[in-house]
């Protein structure tokens, strides 16, 4: 197939009908493409870029590509150029922080080609006209769903469209969800992207369906796996905890819109983010209980996945760590405890998880003790089924060998994460290791079934050793806490009123006349108690799972192999002998399918996007037969989540199609670009001349000098939207220079806290006073969060606040100390970047415009040129926080050494010649400290 409007034939790899339709659409006009996950978006983009690349005279910018997407596009463009034999194709050039040289970038842009540029570099290059927007042939935007009104990408597009009305603009997304949230979201998104047309391609699109459901469908075998009773019990108990937590949330926060707060949406990936987003504006007013429940929901939803994915021993270990993390410090009241730990369901979770690993053992009456335990080691039901599937595939290959085709005969097993891949690898390696039975004989060959006994025994041994160390750490922490509490002067704590249980005369009477109000397995305050096995129980268990002869004969795992004598030990496997276990990895899965060419695919966990990738792969190749085994636990959260994801995507596309049908034309011709002539005139004749003001005839739009590091925030974009000229510079003093006398240092709250901690803010204020008449500190809050310092008090406060002897170090008192130290420092409080832009506009009125050259020179040595002083910023800042380094010796060290590695590898004597003995000792000690040996 050849592209009609390309100057020479270009070979494309778009075999399916819907891909060809889309390609022709994209070549013809600018549009936003929203496509369902798994339908080969990256292949479409690489073919489109190749069609422009082959022409050889284009300058095309790719925005928003991640690192691995860059690698993919680069590889695909090189491959396509070789296939098409296009002599003028140049492939992809990635411009990121490694390309620091401005001159090199300027030369590259002049040559043309396809560039993937990080947004921060691109916006600065466009504003400084290093890259002239008029020379750009077109812009391709990936992940268009992430473009918001204040994002850097929207800023880039605004600058591009102001100067260049003819270049093309294509935006792509494979995530329809964000386009359906809010009021007329599609129209808003189109306005941000300066596009007029949206092209929607769901899986149920007629062309897509006919392309994928033809004669060449993959053979799919669905396997419902029943869960064990214990797993079902644990899942039901966790769901009960989630439901109770959501109910508590609703009860405590009645004023919010909570239609979506139910058990169904709790299964979706971003539920906790959604809840947090709604609570954020009132986070400082929310009770400790609500905050606790929000974090608990994340933990509980993690457990829902873990009970299905982890083996029983790892799950119990996971529960132990969760319990330890949620237990209050000894000596505190009940107020810090997670509410779900008080439910009966929590007891069920912990108890059942223990029973899956070991149970009490009743042997002959003479030896019977309550304390003896025996291992149970329940296996995951999917393991046995996986072994059966592999056996079936082997039988098929032996008795009914398939026709020779282009597939490799490899077996590909796909699962959700790397932990599961490791677990499956261990299982598959050890499932045929036979262990001796009770009476010391081995099983008959016929009777032997694949089992995980070997792997589970090893895991239980590791768990028991881990638990022993864990108990020691817990005890050590407990004693430390007790010491801290005894040192406290608060009389209530010091008297030990809250240590453990109340005194005898203060105990609460319990209904039913029981001796105590605490259920078995629960702590004094009613929560689930942490269970530590008794030493003789551990000894029994260890005895049960001691290493047998067969286990000792197994090869140890290779952690690091020096690869000596390679020829003697290593050879290449035949592809049909391989079983490849791989985790789902988004678009990369297409590569896996193309490279491995599997005949059998086992989907160990369901994933909607991967099913489509298989459909696309099968339909694209006539001669590759695929059989897919699709496994899922029946009536499980896994199944629910899968169905909910598919349903949600379908609903999103339906909403988008409806909105597009009723959407008015999005006006995008002027990107707020050409200024209204009336405004320009009003600015020329400034009417504020009362009170001795002067008539300011400023035909130039207002100008702001901005530090290049500030482009991480949305403020420069908003200032540009208010028709100010943004001049990006490398500033040493301040972040925004509004006029020759006004310099502003902008701090977000997290930045403010960290710069108080390392004392950076004081030195910044000092240098601002040296060079400017009116220095200002701007404290900017997040737009969606509460406009108050209260939520941050715990971040900045001292963690040792149990002890009132400690000096309080909260944020407010630090700000007060700062204003006492610098009485002339103005502090601006801003609730959002929008308000900041308004404040800046007000501050700039009646002021002269700043001079960028003067702004850059401020803070530099008089005798040195500005360009000689540019250091690579991140390593420079990293080195600045090393103990023993101060601003004076930092400069000499940076000039004398090549990089941080060189500093880290220097001996103490080499360092002392550069920065002095004491500093050298501290720096050397820091870099050579042994992190493993904690006793130091």
Short mmCIF file of N, CA, C and O in Angstrom, two decimals, residues 117-234:
data_model
loop_
_atom_site.label_atom_id
_atom_site.label_comp_id
_atom_site.label_asym_id
_atom_site.label_seq_id
_atom_site.Cartn_x
_atom_site.Cartn_y
_atom_site.Cartn_z
N UNK A 117 10.76 15.55 22.02
CA UNK A 117 11.37 16.51 22.96
C UNK A 117 10.56 16.54 24.25
O UNK A 117 9.32 16.57 24.21
N UNK A 118 11.25 16.56 25.38
CA UNK A 118 10.52 16.68 26.65
C UNK A 118 9.88 18.06 26.72
O UNK A 118 10.42 19.04 26.20
N UNK A 119 8.72 18.13 27.36
CA UNK A 119 7.91 19.36 27.31
C UNK A 119 8.65 20.57 27.86
O UNK A 119 8.53 21.67 27.33
N UNK A 120 9.45 20.36 28.93
CA UNK A 120 10.12 21.52 29.55
C UNK A 120 11.16 22.13 28.61
O UNK A 120 11.30 23.35 28.53
N UNK A 121 11.89 21.27 27.91
CA UNK A 121 12.90 21.80 26.97
C UNK A 121 12.21 22.47 25.79
O UNK A 121 12.59 23.55 25.36
N UNK A 122 11.14 21.83 25.29
CA UNK A 122 10.46 22.34 24.10
C UNK A 122 9.85 23.72 24.35
O UNK A 122 9.99 24.63 23.53
N UNK A 123 9.21 23.88 25.52
CA UNK A 123 8.54 25.17 25.77
C UNK A 123 9.57 26.29 25.87
O UNK A 123 9.37 27.40 25.34
N UNK A 124 10.71 26.02 26.49
CA UNK A 124 11.77 27.05 26.59
C UNK A 124 12.34 27.36 25.21
O UNK A 124 12.54 28.52 24.85
N UNK A 125 12.57 26.31 24.40
CA UNK A 125 13.11 26.53 23.05
C UNK A 125 12.15 27.33 22.18
O UNK A 125 12.57 28.14 21.35
N UNK A 126 10.85 27.09 22.34
CA UNK A 126 9.87 27.84 21.54
C UNK A 126 9.81 29.30 21.98
O UNK A 126 9.75 30.21 21.15
N UNK A 127 9.85 29.53 23.29
CA UNK A 127 9.75 30.91 23.80
C UNK A 127 10.99 31.73 23.48
O UNK A 127 10.92 32.93 23.26
N UNK A 128 12.16 31.07 23.46
CA UNK A 128 13.39 31.81 23.17
C UNK A 128 13.66 31.86 21.66
O UNK A 128 14.70 32.35 21.23
N UNK A 129 12.72 31.28 20.88
CA UNK A 129 12.84 31.21 19.41
C UNK A 129 14.09 30.45 18.96
O UNK A 129 14.58 30.66 17.85
N UNK A 130 14.62 29.60 19.83
CA UNK A 130 15.71 28.71 19.41
C UNK A 130 15.14 27.76 18.35
O UNK A 130 15.78 27.41 17.38
N UNK A 131 13.89 27.36 18.60
CA UNK A 131 13.15 26.59 17.61
C UNK A 131 12.02 27.51 17.13
O UNK A 131 11.10 27.81 17.89
N UNK A 132 12.11 27.95 15.91
CA UNK A 132 11.12 28.89 15.38
C UNK A 132 9.84 28.12 15.04
O UNK A 132 9.86 27.20 14.20
N UNK A 133 8.70 28.46 15.70
CA UNK A 133 7.46 27.71 15.47
C UNK A 133 7.05 27.66 14.00
O UNK A 133 6.43 26.71 13.55
N UNK A 134 7.44 28.70 13.23
CA UNK A 134 7.00 28.74 11.82
C UNK A 134 7.70 27.69 10.96
O UNK A 134 7.22 27.34 9.89
N UNK A 135 8.85 27.18 11.44
CA UNK A 135 9.57 26.18 10.63
C UNK A 135 9.07 24.76 10.89
O UNK A 135 9.46 23.83 10.21
N UNK A 136 8.19 24.59 11.88
CA UNK A 136 7.72 23.24 12.24
C UNK A 136 6.67 22.77 11.22
O UNK A 136 5.71 23.49 10.94
N UNK A 137 6.87 21.57 10.67
CA UNK A 137 5.88 21.02 9.73
C UNK A 137 4.64 20.57 10.49
O UNK A 137 3.52 20.70 10.01
N UNK A 138 4.84 19.97 11.66
CA UNK A 138 3.68 19.50 12.41
C UNK A 138 4.06 18.98 13.78
O UNK A 138 5.22 18.72 14.07
N UNK A 139 3.03 18.84 14.64
CA UNK A 139 3.23 18.35 16.01
C UNK A 139 2.36 17.12 16.21
O UNK A 139 1.18 17.11 15.82
N UNK A 140 2.95 16.07 16.81
CA UNK A 140 2.19 14.86 17.15
C UNK A 140 2.17 14.74 18.67
O UNK A 140 3.23 14.76 19.30
N UNK A 141 0.96 14.64 19.25
CA UNK A 141 0.84 14.59 20.71
C UNK A 141 0.39 13.20 21.15
O UNK A 141 -0.64 12.72 20.68
N UNK A 142 1.18 12.56 22.02
CA UNK A 142 0.77 11.27 22.59
C UNK A 142 0.15 11.53 23.96
O UNK A 142 0.40 12.55 24.59
N UNK A 143 -0.65 10.59 24.45
CA UNK A 143 -1.32 10.70 25.76
C UNK A 143 -2.10 12.01 25.84
O UNK A 143 -1.95 12.78 26.80
N UNK A 144 -2.94 12.26 24.83
CA UNK A 144 -3.69 13.53 24.79
C UNK A 144 -4.63 13.66 25.98
O UNK A 144 -5.01 14.78 26.35
N UNK A 145 -4.97 12.53 26.64
CA UNK A 145 -5.90 12.61 27.79
C UNK A 145 -5.27 13.34 28.97
O UNK A 145 -5.96 13.78 29.87
N UNK A 146 -3.92 13.48 28.97
CA UNK A 146 -3.26 14.16 30.10
C UNK A 146 -3.15 15.66 29.89
O UNK A 146 -2.63 16.38 30.74
N UNK A 147 -3.57 16.16 28.72
CA UNK A 147 -3.44 17.60 28.44
C UNK A 147 -4.59 18.34 29.12
O UNK A 147 -5.75 18.14 28.80
N UNK A 148 -4.24 19.19 30.09
CA UNK A 148 -5.26 20.02 30.74
C UNK A 148 -4.97 21.48 30.41
O UNK A 148 -3.94 21.79 29.82
N UNK A 149 -5.88 22.36 30.82
CA UNK A 149 -5.73 23.78 30.46
C UNK A 149 -4.42 24.36 30.98
O UNK A 149 -3.84 25.25 30.36
N UNK A 150 -3.94 23.85 32.13
CA UNK A 150 -2.72 24.44 32.72
C UNK A 150 -1.47 23.62 32.43
O UNK A 150 -0.40 23.95 32.92
N UNK A 151 -1.60 22.54 31.66
CA UNK A 151 -0.42 21.69 31.45
C UNK A 151 0.55 22.33 30.46
O UNK A 151 0.17 23.18 29.66
N UNK A 152 1.79 21.87 30.53
CA UNK A 152 2.84 22.38 29.63
C UNK A 152 2.50 22.12 28.17
O UNK A 152 2.81 22.93 27.30
N UNK A 153 1.86 20.96 27.92
CA UNK A 153 1.53 20.61 26.53
C UNK A 153 0.57 21.63 25.92
O UNK A 153 0.73 22.03 24.77
N UNK A 154 -0.43 22.07 26.72
CA UNK A 154 -1.38 23.06 26.21
C UNK A 154 -0.65 24.39 25.94
O UNK A 154 -0.95 25.10 24.97
N UNK A 155 0.32 24.71 26.78
CA UNK A 155 1.13 25.94 26.62
C UNK A 155 1.91 25.85 25.30
O UNK A 155 1.93 26.80 24.50
N UNK A 156 2.54 24.68 25.07
CA UNK A 156 3.32 24.47 23.84
C UNK A 156 2.43 24.67 22.61
O UNK A 156 2.79 25.36 21.66
N UNK A 157 1.23 24.06 22.66
CA UNK A 157 0.33 24.16 21.51
C UNK A 157 -0.14 25.59 21.29
O UNK A 157 -0.31 26.02 20.14
N UNK A 158 -0.32 26.33 22.39
CA UNK A 158 -0.76 27.72 22.24
C UNK A 158 0.32 28.55 21.54
O UNK A 158 0.05 29.30 20.60
N UNK A 159 1.57 28.38 21.98
CA UNK A 159 2.69 29.12 21.37
C UNK A 159 2.82 28.71 19.89
O UNK A 159 3.00 29.55 19.01
N UNK A 160 2.68 27.40 19.64
CA UNK A 160 2.82 26.88 18.27
C UNK A 160 1.73 27.45 17.36
O UNK A 160 2.00 27.95 16.27
N UNK A 161 0.47 27.42 17.85
CA UNK A 161 -0.63 27.88 17.01
C UNK A 161 -0.66 29.41 16.83
O UNK A 161 -1.17 29.90 15.83
N UNK A 162 -0.11 30.15 17.79
CA UNK A 162 -0.06 31.61 17.64
C UNK A 162 0.81 32.00 16.45
O UNK A 162 0.49 32.87 15.68
N UNK A 163 1.94 31.30 16.32
CA UNK A 163 2.91 31.68 15.29
C UNK A 163 2.76 30.88 14.00
O UNK A 163 3.25 31.27 12.96
N UNK A 164 2.13 29.70 14.10
CA UNK A 164 2.09 28.81 12.94
C UNK A 164 0.66 28.30 12.74
O UNK A 164 0.19 27.43 13.46
N UNK A 165 -0.01 28.86 11.73
CA UNK A 165 -1.42 28.48 11.50
C UNK A 165 -1.53 27.31 10.50
O UNK A 165 -2.60 26.74 10.35
N UNK A 166 -0.45 26.98 9.79
CA UNK A 166 -0.56 26.00 8.71
C UNK A 166 -0.05 24.61 9.07
O UNK A 166 -0.39 23.64 8.42
N UNK A 167 0.81 24.52 10.07
CA UNK A 167 1.38 23.21 10.42
C UNK A 167 0.30 22.26 10.89
O UNK A 167 -0.73 22.68 11.42
N UNK A 168 0.55 20.94 10.72
CA UNK A 168 -0.49 20.00 11.16
C UNK A 168 -0.38 19.71 12.65
O UNK A 168 0.64 20.02 13.29
N UNK A 169 -1.44 19.13 13.20
CA UNK A 169 -1.48 18.82 14.62
C UNK A 169 -2.33 17.56 14.79
O UNK A 169 -3.50 17.56 14.44
N UNK A 170 -1.72 16.48 15.28
CA UNK A 170 -2.47 15.23 15.49
C UNK A 170 -2.30 14.83 16.95
O UNK A 170 -1.18 14.85 17.47
N UNK A 171 -3.41 14.47 17.59
CA UNK A 171 -3.33 14.06 19.00
C UNK A 171 -3.89 12.64 19.14
O UNK A 171 -4.86 12.28 18.46
N UNK A 172 -3.27 11.83 20.02
CA UNK A 172 -3.67 10.42 20.17
C UNK A 172 -3.88 10.08 21.64
O UNK A 172 -3.14 10.56 22.51
N UNK A 173 -4.86 9.22 21.89
CA UNK A 173 -5.06 8.73 23.25
C UNK A 173 -5.68 7.35 23.19
O UNK A 173 -6.50 7.07 22.31
N UNK A 174 -5.30 6.46 24.13
CA UNK A 174 -5.99 5.16 24.19
C UNK A 174 -6.69 4.99 25.53
O UNK A 174 -6.91 3.90 26.00
N UNK A 175 -7.04 6.13 26.13
CA UNK A 175 -7.72 6.08 27.43
C UNK A 175 -8.94 7.00 27.39
O UNK A 175 -8.81 8.21 27.56
N UNK A 176 -10.14 6.46 27.12
CA UNK A 176 -11.31 7.33 26.95
C UNK A 176 -11.87 7.92 28.25
O UNK A 176 -12.62 8.87 28.22
N UNK A 177 -11.48 7.35 29.42
CA UNK A 177 -12.09 7.78 30.69
C UNK A 177 -12.01 9.28 30.96
O UNK A 177 -13.01 9.91 31.27
N UNK A 178 -10.80 9.91 30.88
CA UNK A 178 -10.73 11.34 31.22
C UNK A 178 -11.58 12.23 30.32
O UNK A 178 -11.92 13.34 30.70
N UNK A 179 -11.92 11.74 29.13
CA UNK A 179 -12.72 12.56 28.21
C UNK A 179 -14.20 12.56 28.60
O UNK A 179 -15.02 13.15 27.91
N UNK A 180 -14.56 11.86 29.68
CA UNK A 180 -15.98 11.78 30.04
C UNK A 180 -16.26 12.39 31.41
O UNK A 180 -17.36 12.29 31.91
N UNK A 181 -15.25 13.00 32.03
CA UNK A 181 -15.43 13.52 33.40
C UNK A 181 -15.60 15.04 33.33
O UNK A 181 -14.82 15.73 32.68
N UNK A 182 -16.63 15.53 34.01
CA UNK A 182 -16.82 16.99 34.05
C UNK A 182 -17.87 17.45 33.06
O UNK A 182 -18.58 16.66 32.44
N UNK A 183 -17.96 18.78 32.90
CA UNK A 183 -18.98 19.36 32.03
C UNK A 183 -18.42 19.51 30.60
O UNK A 183 -17.36 20.09 30.42
N UNK A 184 -19.13 18.98 29.63
CA UNK A 184 -18.70 18.92 28.21
C UNK A 184 -17.18 18.71 28.09
O UNK A 184 -16.45 19.56 27.58
N UNK A 185 -16.70 17.55 28.60
CA UNK A 185 -15.24 17.33 28.67
C UNK A 185 -14.58 17.25 27.30
O UNK A 185 -13.46 17.72 27.12
N UNK A 186 -15.27 16.65 26.32
CA UNK A 186 -14.63 16.49 25.01
C UNK A 186 -14.37 17.85 24.38
O UNK A 186 -13.28 18.11 23.87
N UNK A 187 -15.38 18.74 24.46
CA UNK A 187 -15.21 20.08 23.86
C UNK A 187 -14.07 20.82 24.55
O UNK A 187 -13.25 21.49 23.90
N UNK A 188 -13.99 20.72 25.88
CA UNK A 188 -12.92 21.39 26.64
C UNK A 188 -11.56 20.87 26.20
O UNK A 188 -10.63 21.64 25.95
N UNK A 189 -11.48 19.53 26.09
CA UNK A 189 -10.21 18.91 25.72
C UNK A 189 -9.80 19.34 24.31
O UNK A 189 -8.63 19.61 24.04
N UNK A 190 -10.79 19.41 23.41
CA UNK A 190 -10.50 19.81 22.03
C UNK A 190 -10.00 21.26 22.00
O UNK A 190 -9.13 21.62 21.22
N UNK A 191 -10.58 22.09 22.88
CA UNK A 191 -10.14 23.49 22.93
C UNK A 191 -8.69 23.58 23.42
O UNK A 191 -7.89 24.35 22.90
N UNK A 192 -8.37 22.75 24.42
CA UNK A 192 -6.98 22.74 24.92
C UNK A 192 -6.00 22.27 23.85
O UNK A 192 -4.85 22.68 23.83
N UNK A 193 -6.49 21.38 22.97
CA UNK A 193 -5.61 20.81 21.94
C UNK A 193 -5.66 21.60 20.63
O UNK A 193 -4.97 21.25 19.67
N UNK A 194 -6.52 22.63 20.57
CA UNK A 194 -6.68 23.44 19.36
C UNK A 194 -7.05 22.57 18.15
O UNK A 194 -6.49 22.73 17.07
N UNK A 195 -7.98 21.64 18.38
CA UNK A 195 -8.43 20.77 17.29
C UNK A 195 -9.95 20.89 17.15
O UNK A 195 -10.65 21.23 18.10
N UNK A 196 -10.43 20.57 15.94
CA UNK A 196 -11.87 20.67 15.70
C UNK A 196 -12.54 19.32 15.54
O UNK A 196 -13.74 19.21 15.69
N UNK A 197 -11.77 18.30 15.17
CA UNK A 197 -12.40 17.02 14.85
C UNK A 197 -11.92 15.92 15.78
O UNK A 197 -10.73 15.84 16.08
N UNK A 198 -12.87 15.10 16.25
CA UNK A 198 -12.50 13.94 17.08
C UNK A 198 -12.86 12.67 16.32
O UNK A 198 -13.92 12.60 15.71
N UNK A 199 -11.96 11.69 16.36
CA UNK A 199 -12.20 10.42 15.68
C UNK A 199 -12.18 9.32 16.74
O UNK A 199 -11.17 9.13 17.40
N UNK A 200 -13.31 8.63 16.92
CA UNK A 200 -13.42 7.65 18.01
C UNK A 200 -13.44 6.23 17.44
O UNK A 200 -14.20 5.92 16.53
N UNK A 201 -12.61 5.36 18.01
CA UNK A 201 -12.49 3.98 17.51
C UNK A 201 -12.60 2.98 18.65
O UNK A 201 -11.60 2.42 19.10
N UNK A 202 -13.82 2.72 19.15
CA UNK A 202 -13.97 1.68 20.18
C UNK A 202 -13.88 0.29 19.57
O UNK A 202 -13.85 0.15 18.35
N UNK A 203 -13.87 -0.74 20.42
CA UNK A 203 -13.79 -2.12 19.90
C UNK A 203 -15.06 -2.47 19.14
O UNK A 203 -15.04 -3.28 18.22
N UNK A 204 -16.20 -1.82 19.51
CA UNK A 204 -17.45 -2.17 18.84
C UNK A 204 -17.69 -1.36 17.55
O UNK A 204 -18.75 -1.41 16.96
N UNK A 205 -16.70 -0.56 17.13
CA UNK A 205 -16.78 0.16 15.84
C UNK A 205 -16.91 -0.89 14.73
O UNK A 205 -16.21 -1.90 14.72
N UNK A 206 -17.78 -0.62 13.76
CA UNK A 206 -18.08 -1.64 12.74
C UNK A 206 -16.82 -2.11 12.01
O UNK A 206 -16.58 -3.30 11.85
N UNK A 207 -15.97 -1.15 11.59
CA UNK A 207 -14.77 -1.52 10.83
C UNK A 207 -13.81 -2.35 11.69
O UNK A 207 -13.22 -3.32 11.22
N UNK A 208 -13.67 -1.94 12.96
CA UNK A 208 -12.76 -2.68 13.87
C UNK A 208 -13.29 -4.10 14.05
O UNK A 208 -12.55 -5.08 13.93
N UNK A 209 -14.60 -4.21 14.33
CA UNK A 209 -15.19 -5.53 14.57
C UNK A 209 -15.02 -6.43 13.35
O UNK A 209 -14.62 -7.59 13.47
N UNK A 210 -15.27 -5.89 12.14
CA UNK A 210 -15.16 -6.74 10.95
C UNK A 210 -13.70 -7.12 10.68
O UNK A 210 -13.40 -8.20 10.18
N UNK A 211 -12.76 -6.21 11.05
CA UNK A 211 -11.33 -6.53 10.84
C UNK A 211 -10.87 -7.66 11.77
O UNK A 211 -10.03 -8.47 11.39
N UNK A 212 -11.41 -7.68 12.99
CA UNK A 212 -10.90 -8.63 13.99
C UNK A 212 -11.71 -9.91 14.09
O UNK A 212 -11.27 -10.88 14.69
N UNK A 213 -12.94 -9.89 13.53
CA UNK A 213 -13.79 -11.08 13.72
C UNK A 213 -14.00 -11.84 12.41
O UNK A 213 -15.03 -12.41 12.17
N UNK A 214 -12.99 -11.78 11.54
CA UNK A 214 -13.09 -12.48 10.25
C UNK A 214 -12.85 -13.97 10.41
O UNK A 214 -13.11 -14.57 11.44
N UNK A 215 -12.29 -14.57 9.35
CA UNK A 215 -12.07 -16.03 9.35
C UNK A 215 -10.94 -16.41 10.31
O UNK A 215 -10.86 -17.53 10.77
N UNK A 216 -10.05 -15.45 10.58
CA UNK A 216 -8.82 -15.84 11.28
C UNK A 216 -8.90 -15.58 12.78
O UNK A 216 -7.99 -15.02 13.36
N UNK A 217 -10.01 -15.96 13.40
CA UNK A 217 -10.12 -15.70 14.84
C UNK A 217 -9.23 -16.66 15.63
O UNK A 217 -9.03 -17.81 15.22
N UNK A 218 -8.74 -16.17 16.76
CA UNK A 218 -7.92 -17.05 17.61
C UNK A 218 -8.83 -18.04 18.33
O UNK A 218 -9.99 -17.72 18.63
N UNK A 219 -8.29 -19.21 18.64
CA UNK A 219 -9.07 -20.21 19.40
C UNK A 219 -8.91 -19.88 20.89
O UNK A 219 -7.80 -19.85 21.40
N UNK A 220 -10.03 -19.63 21.56
CA UNK A 220 -9.96 -19.22 22.97
C UNK A 220 -10.66 -20.26 23.84
O UNK A 220 -11.79 -20.66 23.55
N UNK A 221 -9.98 -20.70 24.90
CA UNK A 221 -10.58 -21.65 25.85
C UNK A 221 -10.69 -20.94 27.20
O UNK A 221 -9.68 -20.56 27.77
N UNK A 222 -11.93 -20.72 27.66
CA UNK A 222 -12.12 -20.03 28.95
C UNK A 222 -12.12 -21.05 30.07
O UNK A 222 -12.79 -22.07 29.99
N UNK A 223 -11.40 -20.77 31.13
CA UNK A 223 -11.32 -21.70 32.26
C UNK A 223 -11.70 -20.98 33.55
O UNK A 223 -10.97 -20.09 33.99
N UNK A 224 -12.83 -21.34 34.12
CA UNK A 224 -13.22 -20.75 35.41
C UNK A 224 -12.61 -21.62 36.51
O UNK A 224 -12.83 -22.82 36.56
N UNK A 225 -11.85 -20.99 37.39
CA UNK A 225 -11.19 -21.75 38.46
C UNK A 225 -11.92 -21.47 39.77
O UNK A 225 -12.07 -20.30 40.15
N UNK A 226 -12.43 -22.51 40.44
CA UNK A 226 -13.09 -22.24 41.72
C UNK A 226 -12.04 -21.89 42.79
O UNK A 226 -10.97 -22.47 42.82
N UNK A 227 -12.36 -20.94 43.64
CA UNK A 227 -11.44 -20.58 44.73
C UNK A 227 -11.58 -21.61 45.85
O UNK A 227 -12.63 -22.24 45.98
N UNK A 228 -10.56 -21.73 46.69
CA UNK A 228 -10.68 -22.61 47.86
C UNK A 228 -11.60 -21.93 48.88
O UNK A 228 -11.81 -20.72 48.83
N UNK A 229 -12.11 -22.70 49.82
CA UNK A 229 -13.03 -22.14 50.82
C UNK A 229 -12.35 -21.03 51.61
O UNK A 229 -12.95 -19.99 51.90
N UNK A 230 -11.08 -21.28 51.97
CA UNK A 230 -10.36 -20.28 52.78
C UNK A 230 -10.22 -18.96 52.01
O UNK A 230 -10.43 -17.88 52.56
N UNK A 231 -9.92 -19.07 50.70
CA UNK A 231 -9.77 -17.85 49.89
C UNK A 231 -11.11 -17.11 49.81
O UNK A 231 -11.17 -15.88 49.88
N UNK A 232 -12.18 -17.89 49.67
CA UNK A 232 -13.51 -17.27 49.56
C UNK A 232 -13.84 -16.54 50.86
O UNK A 232 -14.37 -15.44 50.85
N UNK A 233 -13.52 -17.19 51.98
CA UNK A 233 -13.79 -16.57 53.29
C UNK A 233 -13.02 -15.26 53.44
O UNK A 233 -13.57 -14.24 53.87
N UNK A 234 -11.72 -15.30 53.08
CA UNK A 234 -10.89 -14.10 53.24
C UNK A 234 -11.42 -12.99 52.34
O UNK A 234 -11.55 -11.84 52.76
#
